[in-house]
Coordinates of C-alpha atoms in Angstrom, one line a residue:
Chain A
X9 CA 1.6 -38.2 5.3
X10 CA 4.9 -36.2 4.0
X11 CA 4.4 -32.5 3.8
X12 CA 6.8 -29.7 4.1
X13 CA 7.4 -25.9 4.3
X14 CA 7.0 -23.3 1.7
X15 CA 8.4 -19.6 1.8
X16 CA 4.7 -17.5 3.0
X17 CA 3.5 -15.4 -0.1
X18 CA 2.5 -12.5 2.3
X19 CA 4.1 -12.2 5.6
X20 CA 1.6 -11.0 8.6
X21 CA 2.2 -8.8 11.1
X22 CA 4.7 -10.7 13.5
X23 CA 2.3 -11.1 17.3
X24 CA 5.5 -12.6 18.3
X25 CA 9.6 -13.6 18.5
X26 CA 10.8 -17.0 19.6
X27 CA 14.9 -17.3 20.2
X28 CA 16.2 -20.7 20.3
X29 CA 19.6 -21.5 21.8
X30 CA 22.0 -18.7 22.5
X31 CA 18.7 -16.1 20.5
X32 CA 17.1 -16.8 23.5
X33 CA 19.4 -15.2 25.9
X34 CA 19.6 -12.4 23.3
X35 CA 16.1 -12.1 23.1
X36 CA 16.2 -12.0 26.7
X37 CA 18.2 -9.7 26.9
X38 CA 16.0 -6.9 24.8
X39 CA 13.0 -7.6 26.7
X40 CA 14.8 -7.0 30.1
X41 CA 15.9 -3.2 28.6
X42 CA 12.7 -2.4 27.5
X43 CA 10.7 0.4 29.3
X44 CA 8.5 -1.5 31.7
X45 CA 5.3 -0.1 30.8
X46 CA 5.7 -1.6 26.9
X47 CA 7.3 -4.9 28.6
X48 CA 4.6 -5.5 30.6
X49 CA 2.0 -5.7 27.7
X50 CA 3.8 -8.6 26.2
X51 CA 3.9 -12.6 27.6
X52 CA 6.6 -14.4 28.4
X53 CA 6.6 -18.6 28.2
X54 CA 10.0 -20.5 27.5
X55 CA 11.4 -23.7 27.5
X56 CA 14.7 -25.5 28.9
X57 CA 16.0 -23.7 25.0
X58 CA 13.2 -22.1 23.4
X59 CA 11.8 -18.2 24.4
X60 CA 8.8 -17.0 23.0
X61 CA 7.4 -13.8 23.7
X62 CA 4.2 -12.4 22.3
X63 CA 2.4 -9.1 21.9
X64 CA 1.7 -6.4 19.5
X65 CA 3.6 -6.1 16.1
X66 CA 5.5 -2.9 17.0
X67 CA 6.6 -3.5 21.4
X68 CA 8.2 -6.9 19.9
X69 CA 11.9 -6.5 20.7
X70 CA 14.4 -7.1 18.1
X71 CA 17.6 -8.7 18.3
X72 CA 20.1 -11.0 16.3
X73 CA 19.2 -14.6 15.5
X74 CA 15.3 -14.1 16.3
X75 CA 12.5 -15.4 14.2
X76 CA 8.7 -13.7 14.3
X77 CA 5.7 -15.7 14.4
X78 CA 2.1 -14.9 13.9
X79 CA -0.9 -17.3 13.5
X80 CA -2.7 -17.1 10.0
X81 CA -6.5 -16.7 9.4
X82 CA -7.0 -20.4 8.6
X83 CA -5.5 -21.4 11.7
X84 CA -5.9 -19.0 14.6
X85 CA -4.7 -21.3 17.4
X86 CA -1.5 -22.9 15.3
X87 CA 1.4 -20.1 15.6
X88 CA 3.8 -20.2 12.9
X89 CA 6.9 -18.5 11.8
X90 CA 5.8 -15.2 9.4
X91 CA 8.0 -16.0 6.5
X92 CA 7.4 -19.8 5.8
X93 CA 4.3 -22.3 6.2
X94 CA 3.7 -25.9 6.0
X95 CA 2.7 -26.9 2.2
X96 CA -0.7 -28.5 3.5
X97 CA -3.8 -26.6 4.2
X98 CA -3.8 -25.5 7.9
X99 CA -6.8 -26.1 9.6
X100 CA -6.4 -30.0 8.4
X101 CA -3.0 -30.2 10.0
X102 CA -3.8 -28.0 13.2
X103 CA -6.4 -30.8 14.0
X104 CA -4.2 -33.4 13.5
X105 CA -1.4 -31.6 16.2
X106 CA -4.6 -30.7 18.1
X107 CA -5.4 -34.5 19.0
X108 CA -2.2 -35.5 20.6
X109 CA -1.8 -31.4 22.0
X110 CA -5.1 -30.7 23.5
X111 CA -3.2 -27.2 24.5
X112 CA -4.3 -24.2 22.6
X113 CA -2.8 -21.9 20.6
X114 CA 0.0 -23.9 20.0
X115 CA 3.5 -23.1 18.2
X116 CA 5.1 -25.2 15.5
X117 CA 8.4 -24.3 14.9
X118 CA 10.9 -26.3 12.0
X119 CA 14.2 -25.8 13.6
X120 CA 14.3 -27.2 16.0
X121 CA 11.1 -29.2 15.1
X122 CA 8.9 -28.7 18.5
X123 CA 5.1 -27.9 19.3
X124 CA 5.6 -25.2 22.1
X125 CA 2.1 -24.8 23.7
X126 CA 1.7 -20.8 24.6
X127 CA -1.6 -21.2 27.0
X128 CA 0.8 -20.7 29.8
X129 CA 2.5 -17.7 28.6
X130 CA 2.7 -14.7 31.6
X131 CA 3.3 -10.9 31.5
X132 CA 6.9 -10.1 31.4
X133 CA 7.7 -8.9 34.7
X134 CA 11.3 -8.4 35.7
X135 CA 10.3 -11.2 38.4
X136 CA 9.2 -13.5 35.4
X137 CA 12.4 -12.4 33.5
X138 CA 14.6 -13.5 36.8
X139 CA 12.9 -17.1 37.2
X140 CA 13.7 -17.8 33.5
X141 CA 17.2 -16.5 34.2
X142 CA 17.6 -19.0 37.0
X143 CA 15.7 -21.7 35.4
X144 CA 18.4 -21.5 32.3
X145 CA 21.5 -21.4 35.2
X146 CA 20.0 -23.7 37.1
Chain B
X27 CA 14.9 4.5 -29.5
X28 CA 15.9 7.9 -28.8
X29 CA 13.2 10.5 -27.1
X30 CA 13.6 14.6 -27.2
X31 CA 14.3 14.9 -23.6
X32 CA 16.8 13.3 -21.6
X33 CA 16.2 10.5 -19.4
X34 CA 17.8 12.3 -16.5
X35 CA 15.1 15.3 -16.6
X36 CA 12.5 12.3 -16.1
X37 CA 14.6 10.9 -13.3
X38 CA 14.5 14.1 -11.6
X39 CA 11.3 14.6 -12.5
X40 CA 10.3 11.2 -11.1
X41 CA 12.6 11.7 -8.2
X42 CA 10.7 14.6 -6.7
X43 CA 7.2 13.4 -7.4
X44 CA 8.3 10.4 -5.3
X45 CA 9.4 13.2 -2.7
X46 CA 6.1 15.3 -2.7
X47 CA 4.3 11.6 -2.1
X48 CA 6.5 11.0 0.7
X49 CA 5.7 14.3 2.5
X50 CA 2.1 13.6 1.2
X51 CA 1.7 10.6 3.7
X52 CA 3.6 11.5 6.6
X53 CA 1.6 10.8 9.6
X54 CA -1.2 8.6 7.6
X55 CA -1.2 4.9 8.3
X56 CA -0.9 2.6 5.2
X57 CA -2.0 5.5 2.6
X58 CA 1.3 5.7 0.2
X59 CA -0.5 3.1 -2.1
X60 CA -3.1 5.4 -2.6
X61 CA -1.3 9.2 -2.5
X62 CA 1.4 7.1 -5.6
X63 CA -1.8 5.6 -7.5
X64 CA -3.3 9.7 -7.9
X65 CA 0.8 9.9 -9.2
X66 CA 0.0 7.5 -11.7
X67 CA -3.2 7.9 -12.6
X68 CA -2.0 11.7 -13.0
X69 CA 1.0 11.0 -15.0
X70 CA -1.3 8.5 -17.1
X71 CA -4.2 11.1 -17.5
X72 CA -6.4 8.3 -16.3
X73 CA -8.6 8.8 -13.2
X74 CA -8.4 6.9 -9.8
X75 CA -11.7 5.5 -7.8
X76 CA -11.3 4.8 -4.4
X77 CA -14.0 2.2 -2.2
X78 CA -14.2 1.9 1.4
X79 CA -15.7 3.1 4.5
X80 CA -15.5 6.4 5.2
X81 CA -13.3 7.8 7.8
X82 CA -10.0 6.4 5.8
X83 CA -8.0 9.6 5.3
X84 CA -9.0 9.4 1.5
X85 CA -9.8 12.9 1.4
X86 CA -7.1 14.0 3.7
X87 CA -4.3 12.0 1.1
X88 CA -5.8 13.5 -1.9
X89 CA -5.6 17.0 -0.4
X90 CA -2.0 16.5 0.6
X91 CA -1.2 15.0 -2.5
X92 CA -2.6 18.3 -4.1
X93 CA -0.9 20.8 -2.2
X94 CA 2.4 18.4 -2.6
X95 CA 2.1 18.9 -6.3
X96 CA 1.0 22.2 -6.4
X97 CA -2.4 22.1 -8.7
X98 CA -5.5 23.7 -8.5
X99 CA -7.7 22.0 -6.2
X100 CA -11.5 20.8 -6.0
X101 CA -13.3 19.0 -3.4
X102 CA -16.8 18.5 -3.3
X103 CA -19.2 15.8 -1.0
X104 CA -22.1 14.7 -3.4
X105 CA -25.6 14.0 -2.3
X106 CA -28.3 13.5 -4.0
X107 CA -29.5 17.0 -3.8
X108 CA -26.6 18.2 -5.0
X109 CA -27.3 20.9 -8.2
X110 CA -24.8 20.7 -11.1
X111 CA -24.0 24.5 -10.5
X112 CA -22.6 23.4 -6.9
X113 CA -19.4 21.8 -9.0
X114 CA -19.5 23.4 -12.6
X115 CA -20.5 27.2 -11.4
X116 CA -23.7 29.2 -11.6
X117 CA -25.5 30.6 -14.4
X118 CA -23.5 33.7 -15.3
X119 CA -26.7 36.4 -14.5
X120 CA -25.0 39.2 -16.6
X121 CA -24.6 37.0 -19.5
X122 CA -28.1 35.5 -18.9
X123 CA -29.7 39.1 -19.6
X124 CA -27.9 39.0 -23.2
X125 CA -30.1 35.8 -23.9
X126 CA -26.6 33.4 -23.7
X127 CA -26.3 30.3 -20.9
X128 CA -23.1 30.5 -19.6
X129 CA -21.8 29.3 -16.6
X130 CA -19.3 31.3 -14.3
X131 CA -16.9 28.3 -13.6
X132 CA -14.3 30.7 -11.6
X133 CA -12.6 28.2 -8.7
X134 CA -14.9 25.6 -9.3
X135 CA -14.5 22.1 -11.2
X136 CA -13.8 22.6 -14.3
X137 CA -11.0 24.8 -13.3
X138 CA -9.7 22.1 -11.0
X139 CA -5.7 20.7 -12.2
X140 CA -6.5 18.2 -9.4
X141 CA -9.9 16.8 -8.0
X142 CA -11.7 14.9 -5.4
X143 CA -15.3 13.9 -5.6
X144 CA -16.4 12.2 -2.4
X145 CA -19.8 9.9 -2.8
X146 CA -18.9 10.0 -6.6
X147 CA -22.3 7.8 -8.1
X148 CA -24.9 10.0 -5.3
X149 CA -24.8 13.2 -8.6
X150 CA -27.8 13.3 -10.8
X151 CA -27.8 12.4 -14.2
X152 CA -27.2 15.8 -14.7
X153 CA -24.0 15.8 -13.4
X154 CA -22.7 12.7 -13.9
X155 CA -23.2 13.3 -18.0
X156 CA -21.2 16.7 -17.3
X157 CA -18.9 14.9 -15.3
X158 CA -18.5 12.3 -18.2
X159 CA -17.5 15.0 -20.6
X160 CA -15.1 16.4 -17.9
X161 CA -13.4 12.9 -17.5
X162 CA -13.3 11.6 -20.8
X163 CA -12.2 14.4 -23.3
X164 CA -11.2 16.9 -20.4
X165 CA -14.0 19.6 -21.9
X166 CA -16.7 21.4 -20.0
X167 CA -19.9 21.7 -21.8
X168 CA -22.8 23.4 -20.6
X169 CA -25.3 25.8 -22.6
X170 CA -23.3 28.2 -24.6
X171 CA -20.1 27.5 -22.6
X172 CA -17.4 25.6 -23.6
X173 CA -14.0 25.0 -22.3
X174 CA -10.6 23.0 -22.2
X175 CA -10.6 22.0 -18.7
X176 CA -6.6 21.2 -17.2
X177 CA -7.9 18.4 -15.1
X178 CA -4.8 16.2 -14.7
X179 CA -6.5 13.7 -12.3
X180 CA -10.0 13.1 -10.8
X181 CA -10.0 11.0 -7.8
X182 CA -13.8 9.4 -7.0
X183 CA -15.1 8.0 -4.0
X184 CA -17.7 5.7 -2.6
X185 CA -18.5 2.7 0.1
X186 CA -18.9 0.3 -2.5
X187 CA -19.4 -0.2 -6.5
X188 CA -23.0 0.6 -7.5
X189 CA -25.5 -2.7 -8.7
X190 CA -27.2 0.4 -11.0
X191 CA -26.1 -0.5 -14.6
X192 CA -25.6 2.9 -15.8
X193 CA -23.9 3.9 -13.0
X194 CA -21.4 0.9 -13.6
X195 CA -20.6 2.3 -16.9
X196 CA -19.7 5.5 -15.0
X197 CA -17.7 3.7 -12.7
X198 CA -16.1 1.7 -15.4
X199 CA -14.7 5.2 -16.3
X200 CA -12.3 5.6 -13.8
X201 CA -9.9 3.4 -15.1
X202 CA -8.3 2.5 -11.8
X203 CA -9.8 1.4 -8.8
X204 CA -8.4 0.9 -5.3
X205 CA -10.1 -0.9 -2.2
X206 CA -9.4 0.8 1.2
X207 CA -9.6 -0.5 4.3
X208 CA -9.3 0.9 7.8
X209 CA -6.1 0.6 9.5
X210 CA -5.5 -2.9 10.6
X211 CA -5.2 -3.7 14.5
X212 CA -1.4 -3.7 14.6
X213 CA -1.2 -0.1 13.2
X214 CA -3.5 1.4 15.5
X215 CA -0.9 3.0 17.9
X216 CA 1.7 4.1 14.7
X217 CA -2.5 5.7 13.5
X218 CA -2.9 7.7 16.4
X219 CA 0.7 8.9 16.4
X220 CA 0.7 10.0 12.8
X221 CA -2.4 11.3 13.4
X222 CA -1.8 13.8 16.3
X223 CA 1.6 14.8 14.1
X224 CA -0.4 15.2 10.8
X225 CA -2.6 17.6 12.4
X226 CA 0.1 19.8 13.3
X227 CA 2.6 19.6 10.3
X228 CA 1.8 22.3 7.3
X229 CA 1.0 21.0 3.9
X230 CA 4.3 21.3 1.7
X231 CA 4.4 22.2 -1.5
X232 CA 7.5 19.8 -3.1
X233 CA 7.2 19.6 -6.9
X234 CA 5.4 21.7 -9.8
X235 CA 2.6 20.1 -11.8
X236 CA 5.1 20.7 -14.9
X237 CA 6.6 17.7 -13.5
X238 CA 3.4 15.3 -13.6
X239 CA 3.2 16.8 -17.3
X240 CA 6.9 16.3 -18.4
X241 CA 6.2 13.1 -17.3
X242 CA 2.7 12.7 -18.8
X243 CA 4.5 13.9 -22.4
X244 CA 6.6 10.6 -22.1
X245 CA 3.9 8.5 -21.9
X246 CA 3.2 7.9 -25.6
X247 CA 6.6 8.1 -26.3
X248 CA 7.4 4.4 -24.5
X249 CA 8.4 1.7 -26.5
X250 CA 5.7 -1.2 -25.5
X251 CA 6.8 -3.7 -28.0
X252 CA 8.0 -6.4 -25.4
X253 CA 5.8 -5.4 -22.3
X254 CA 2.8 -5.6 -25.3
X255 CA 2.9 -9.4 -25.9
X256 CA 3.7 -10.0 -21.8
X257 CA 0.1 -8.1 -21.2
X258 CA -1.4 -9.9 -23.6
X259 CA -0.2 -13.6 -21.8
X260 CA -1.2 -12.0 -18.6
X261 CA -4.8 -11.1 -20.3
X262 CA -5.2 -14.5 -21.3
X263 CA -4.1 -16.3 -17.9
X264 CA -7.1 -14.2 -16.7
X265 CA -9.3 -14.8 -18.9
X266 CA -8.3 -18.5 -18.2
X267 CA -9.1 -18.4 -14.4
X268 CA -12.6 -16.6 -15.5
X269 CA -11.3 -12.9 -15.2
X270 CA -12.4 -10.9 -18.2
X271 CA -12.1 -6.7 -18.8
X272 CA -13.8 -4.6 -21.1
X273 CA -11.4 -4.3 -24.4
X274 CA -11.3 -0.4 -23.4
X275 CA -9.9 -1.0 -20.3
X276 CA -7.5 -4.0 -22.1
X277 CA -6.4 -1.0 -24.1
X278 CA -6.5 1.9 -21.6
X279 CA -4.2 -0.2 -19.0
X280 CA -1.1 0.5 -21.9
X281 CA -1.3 3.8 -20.3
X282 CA -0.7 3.1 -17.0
X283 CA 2.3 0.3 -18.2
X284 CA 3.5 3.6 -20.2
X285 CA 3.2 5.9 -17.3
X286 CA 4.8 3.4 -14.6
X287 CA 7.9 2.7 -17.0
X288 CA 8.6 6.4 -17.3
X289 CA 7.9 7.1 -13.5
X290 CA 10.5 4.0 -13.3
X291 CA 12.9 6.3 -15.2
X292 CA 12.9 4.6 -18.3
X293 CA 11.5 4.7 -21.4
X294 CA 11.1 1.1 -22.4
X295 CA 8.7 -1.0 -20.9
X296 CA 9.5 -4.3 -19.3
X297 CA 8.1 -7.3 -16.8
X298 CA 8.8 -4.9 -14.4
X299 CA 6.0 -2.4 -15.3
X300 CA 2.9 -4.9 -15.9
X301 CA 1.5 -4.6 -12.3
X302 CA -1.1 -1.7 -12.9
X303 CA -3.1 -4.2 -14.2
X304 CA -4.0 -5.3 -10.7
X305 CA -6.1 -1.9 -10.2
X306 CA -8.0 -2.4 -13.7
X307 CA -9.8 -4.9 -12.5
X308 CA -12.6 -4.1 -11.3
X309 CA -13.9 -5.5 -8.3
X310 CA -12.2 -6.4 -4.9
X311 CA -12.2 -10.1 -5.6
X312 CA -11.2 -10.1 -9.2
X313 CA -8.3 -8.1 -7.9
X314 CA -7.8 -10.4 -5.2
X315 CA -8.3 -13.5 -7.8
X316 CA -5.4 -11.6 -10.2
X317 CA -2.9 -11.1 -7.9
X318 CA -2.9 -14.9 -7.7
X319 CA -3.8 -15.9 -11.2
X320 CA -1.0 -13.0 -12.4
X321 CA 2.1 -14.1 -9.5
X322 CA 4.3 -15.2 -11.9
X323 CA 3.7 -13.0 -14.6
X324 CA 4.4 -9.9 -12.1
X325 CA 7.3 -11.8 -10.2
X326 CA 10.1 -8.9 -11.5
X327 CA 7.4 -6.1 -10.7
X328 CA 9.5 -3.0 -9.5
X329 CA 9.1 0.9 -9.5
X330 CA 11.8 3.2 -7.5
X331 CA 9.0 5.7 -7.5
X332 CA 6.0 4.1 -6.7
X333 CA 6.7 1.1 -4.0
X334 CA 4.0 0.8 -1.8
X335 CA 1.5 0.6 -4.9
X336 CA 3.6 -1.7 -6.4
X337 CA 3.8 -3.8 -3.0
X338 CA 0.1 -4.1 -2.5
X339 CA -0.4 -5.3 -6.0
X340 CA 1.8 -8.2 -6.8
X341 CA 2.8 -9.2 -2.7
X342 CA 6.2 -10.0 -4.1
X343 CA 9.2 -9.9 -2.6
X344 CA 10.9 -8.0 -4.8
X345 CA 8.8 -5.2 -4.5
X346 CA 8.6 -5.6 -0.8
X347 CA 12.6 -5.8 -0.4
X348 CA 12.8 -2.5 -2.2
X349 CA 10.6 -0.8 0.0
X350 CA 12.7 -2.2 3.1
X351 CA 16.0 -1.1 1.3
X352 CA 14.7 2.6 0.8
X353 CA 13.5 3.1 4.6
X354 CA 16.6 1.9 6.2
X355 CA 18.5 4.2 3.5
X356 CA 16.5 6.9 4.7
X357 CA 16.7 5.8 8.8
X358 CA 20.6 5.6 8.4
X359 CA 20.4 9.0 6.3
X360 CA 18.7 10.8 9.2
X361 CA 21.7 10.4 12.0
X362 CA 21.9 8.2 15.0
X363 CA 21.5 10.9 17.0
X364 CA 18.4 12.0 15.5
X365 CA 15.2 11.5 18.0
X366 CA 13.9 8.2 17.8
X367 CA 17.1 6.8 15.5
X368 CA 17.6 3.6 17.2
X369 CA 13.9 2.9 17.8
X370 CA 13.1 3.0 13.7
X371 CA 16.0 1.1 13.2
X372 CA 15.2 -1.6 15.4
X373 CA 11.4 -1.2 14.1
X374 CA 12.9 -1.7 10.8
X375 CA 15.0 -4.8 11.7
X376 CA 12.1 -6.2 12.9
X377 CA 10.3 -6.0 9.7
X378 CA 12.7 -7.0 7.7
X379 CA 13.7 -10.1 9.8
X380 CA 9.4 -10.6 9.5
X381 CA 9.6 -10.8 6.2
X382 CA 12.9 -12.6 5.2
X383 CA 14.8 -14.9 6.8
X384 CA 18.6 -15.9 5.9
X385 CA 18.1 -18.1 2.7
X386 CA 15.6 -15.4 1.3
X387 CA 17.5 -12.4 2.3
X388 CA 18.4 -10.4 -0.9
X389 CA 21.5 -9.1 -0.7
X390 CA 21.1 -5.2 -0.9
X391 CA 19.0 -5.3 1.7
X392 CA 21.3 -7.6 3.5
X393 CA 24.0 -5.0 3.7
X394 CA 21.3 -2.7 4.4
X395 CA 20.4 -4.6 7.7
X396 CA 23.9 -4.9 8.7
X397 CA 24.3 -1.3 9.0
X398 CA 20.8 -1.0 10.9
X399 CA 22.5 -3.7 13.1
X400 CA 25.3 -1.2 13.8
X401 CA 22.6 1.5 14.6
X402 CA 20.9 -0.4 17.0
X403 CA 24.2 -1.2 18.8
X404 CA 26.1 2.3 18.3
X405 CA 25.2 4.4 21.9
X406 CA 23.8 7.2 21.5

């Protein structure tokens, strides 16, 4: 089945950023210089190139290059970026991703086209924020 | 078409009404919609029903709003005990003793320049025919006493619409009507912040209510020819999707089109100044249902003075990039040294990134974000 992505009518609240590529390290970046009480209410889960971070609307970090995300009514589980969705109705194509991801919620981003499960996401610690460091070096 | 009064006095005019709104909702979560629809419905000399729970700051807005403008105020809670002399005035004794019904109305409603009626359809018939009078044709009547009453705007409020069918006709009376809900869960710390400063800050008083009626006097005066024939499409798409209004509020809503054009500094009305008719219909899901049915007629909606309601209307990004323009204007305005400077900008870049990405970026705002960028990286 072809479907594709239309501009959202009404943005949500974001619940989250994802950086991809060198907006990952950025986004990194503005986590790590948060305060640590507000950085330790949001959850960390990333990728060899993909950085997601999750929490409410107004400790989200901003910087250069990121994109919000924030699941919509119709799909609770299936994230999404907050200013474009796919041109099909949601909860029909969540449970077609849903069969061959059994993970929940679950991302889709367009660019770079991936389904980033966020089940394992963990509270940004600055211990949290050194493993992904090393992970990305390494 | 030329009018008696320059269009710069109505700029100014406009400009500091939209400066008394602003100090109106600092501190209150998600209320500018409702502190610029008393604006309009003011400007219009229309009146402004609000539905929700209680406990959403809609008496708190109005209040502010009042003292922002500077009118005479009345407040009242209805119940259904509530006696007609409670909002009109007692019986004036002294008078009474010459044999003539008059009612000493001294401070009370229909002295009011600005009002607020909380649990609006809970008056008696009694009042509610008094209050008919009041609304309609701005007169007082009661026994032998009969007055002009300066009301520019009444503001109603209840939980929900009443089933009651002559209480709908009363409700159909106030021709615009705005659903309010309590602050989402995202908003709930910015709600307790604003709160605890609202408390504390004094109630301003930014503008004259010579203003709202410079304004008001414009009102008939804009040319509706175009914006005319673009209502009536707009009334037929609805009627199309199964939307109908009375013919009074058909006609009525060219008041509000009128009012937001001049409020928008202009005197002609354009595309731009259709959206009121979002708040003339009645009920939450035929406004809900419009905002769809009406997206591309209200695609250009736009009002320098009254964004937010504008915003919640149409969900367009037009309106929603003008909003984003004027708060980083105003962030940059206040300093990077100012408290909190790099914090609002950052909250701002946030929002706008939310809400736009590169392809649909306009390009005022654009530049706008740019400099917010510089903010955010200028130490402090």
């Amino acid at each position: 089945m072809k479907w594709g992505w239309r501009s959202e009518a009404d943005p949500p609240p974001p619940q989250g950023a994802v950086g991809v590529g060198a907006a990952a390290h950025g986004l990194l970046d503005a986590i790590e210089r948060l305060d640590e009480a507000v950085r330790e209410r949001l959850m960390l889960t990333a990728n060899d190139d993909v950085l997601i971070v999750t929490g409410a609307a107004q400790s989200l970090p901003w910087s250069e290059g990121v994109a919000y995300v924030a699941p919509r009514d119709d799909a609770p589980a299936l994230w999404l970026s907050t200013v474009e969705r796919p041109d099909l109705p949601l909860d029909l194509l969540y449970r077609a991703i849903a069969r061959r991801h059994p993970q929940s919620p679950l991302l889709l981003l367009r660019e770079p086209a991936q389904i980033v499960p966020l089940h394992r996401a963990l509270p940004a610690t600055a211990a949290l924020i050194a493993q992904i460091r090393s992970h990305w070096r390494g | 078409m030329t009018l008696p009064i320059e269009p710069s006095a109505a700029q100014q005019a406009a400009a500091r009404v939209r400066d008394a709104v602003h100090c109106a909702t600092v501190g209150l979560i998600e209320r500018e919609q409702l502190a610029e629809l008393i604006v309009l419905a003011a400007v219009a000399q229309e009146h402004l029903l609000i539905l929700g729970p209680p406990g959403t700051a809609k008496s708190a807005v109005v209040r502010r709003v009042a003292s922002a403008l500077g009118g005479r105020y009345f407040e009242y809670l209805l119940g259904r005990f509530t006696e007609p002399s409670e909002l009109f005035g007692p019986v004036d004794l002294r008078r009474l003793r010459e044999g003539v019904v008059e009612t000493d109305v001294s401070g009370m409603l229909p002295e009011a320049e600005v009002a607020f009626l909380d649990e609006v359809f809970l008056g008696s018939t009694a009042i509610l025919n008094t209050l008919l009078g009041v609304l309609n044709e701005r007169r007082f009547r009661r026994g032998h006493t009969q007055i002009e009453c300066p009301l520019r705007v009444c503001v109603g409020a209840a939980n929900a619409l009443p089933d009651d069918e002559s209480l709908a006709a009363f409700a159909d009376r106030f021709l615009l009507h705005l659903f309010v809900e309590p602050v989402p869960d995202h908003q709930l710390e910015a709600l307790l912040e604003g709160g605890w400063q609202s408390e504390r800050a004094s109630l301003a008083h930014r503008t004259e209510l010579s203003d709202i009626d410079e304004l008001s006097r414009r009102v008939p005066l804009v040319d509706l020819t175009h914006a005319r024939g673009l209502l009536a499409d707009a009334i037929r798409k609805l009627r199309g999707a199964g939307l109908s209004l009375s013919d009074r509020r058909i006609v009525k809503v060219q008041r509000l089109i009128a009012a937001a054009t001049v409020l928008a500094g202009r005197d002609t009305a354009t595309d731009a100044d259709l959206w009121p008719l979002f708040y003339v219909m009645p009920t939450r899901e035929a406004q809900a249902s419009a905002q769809d049915v009406l997206r591309d007629s209200m695609s250009a909606a736009a009002n320098p003075t009254l964004r937010a309601a504008v915003e919640h209307a149409v969900l367009q990004p037009v309106s929603r990039a003008a909003r984003l323009v004027e708060a980083a204007r105003s962030c940059l305005q206040a300093g990077a040294d100012a408290p909190g400077a790099a914090t609002i900008a950052e909250a701002l870049l946030r929002e706008i990134d939310a809400n736009f990405d590169a392809k649909s970026l306009p390009p005022e705002l654009a530049a706008e974000r740019a400099r917010l960028i510089e903010r955010v990286a200028t130490p402090t």
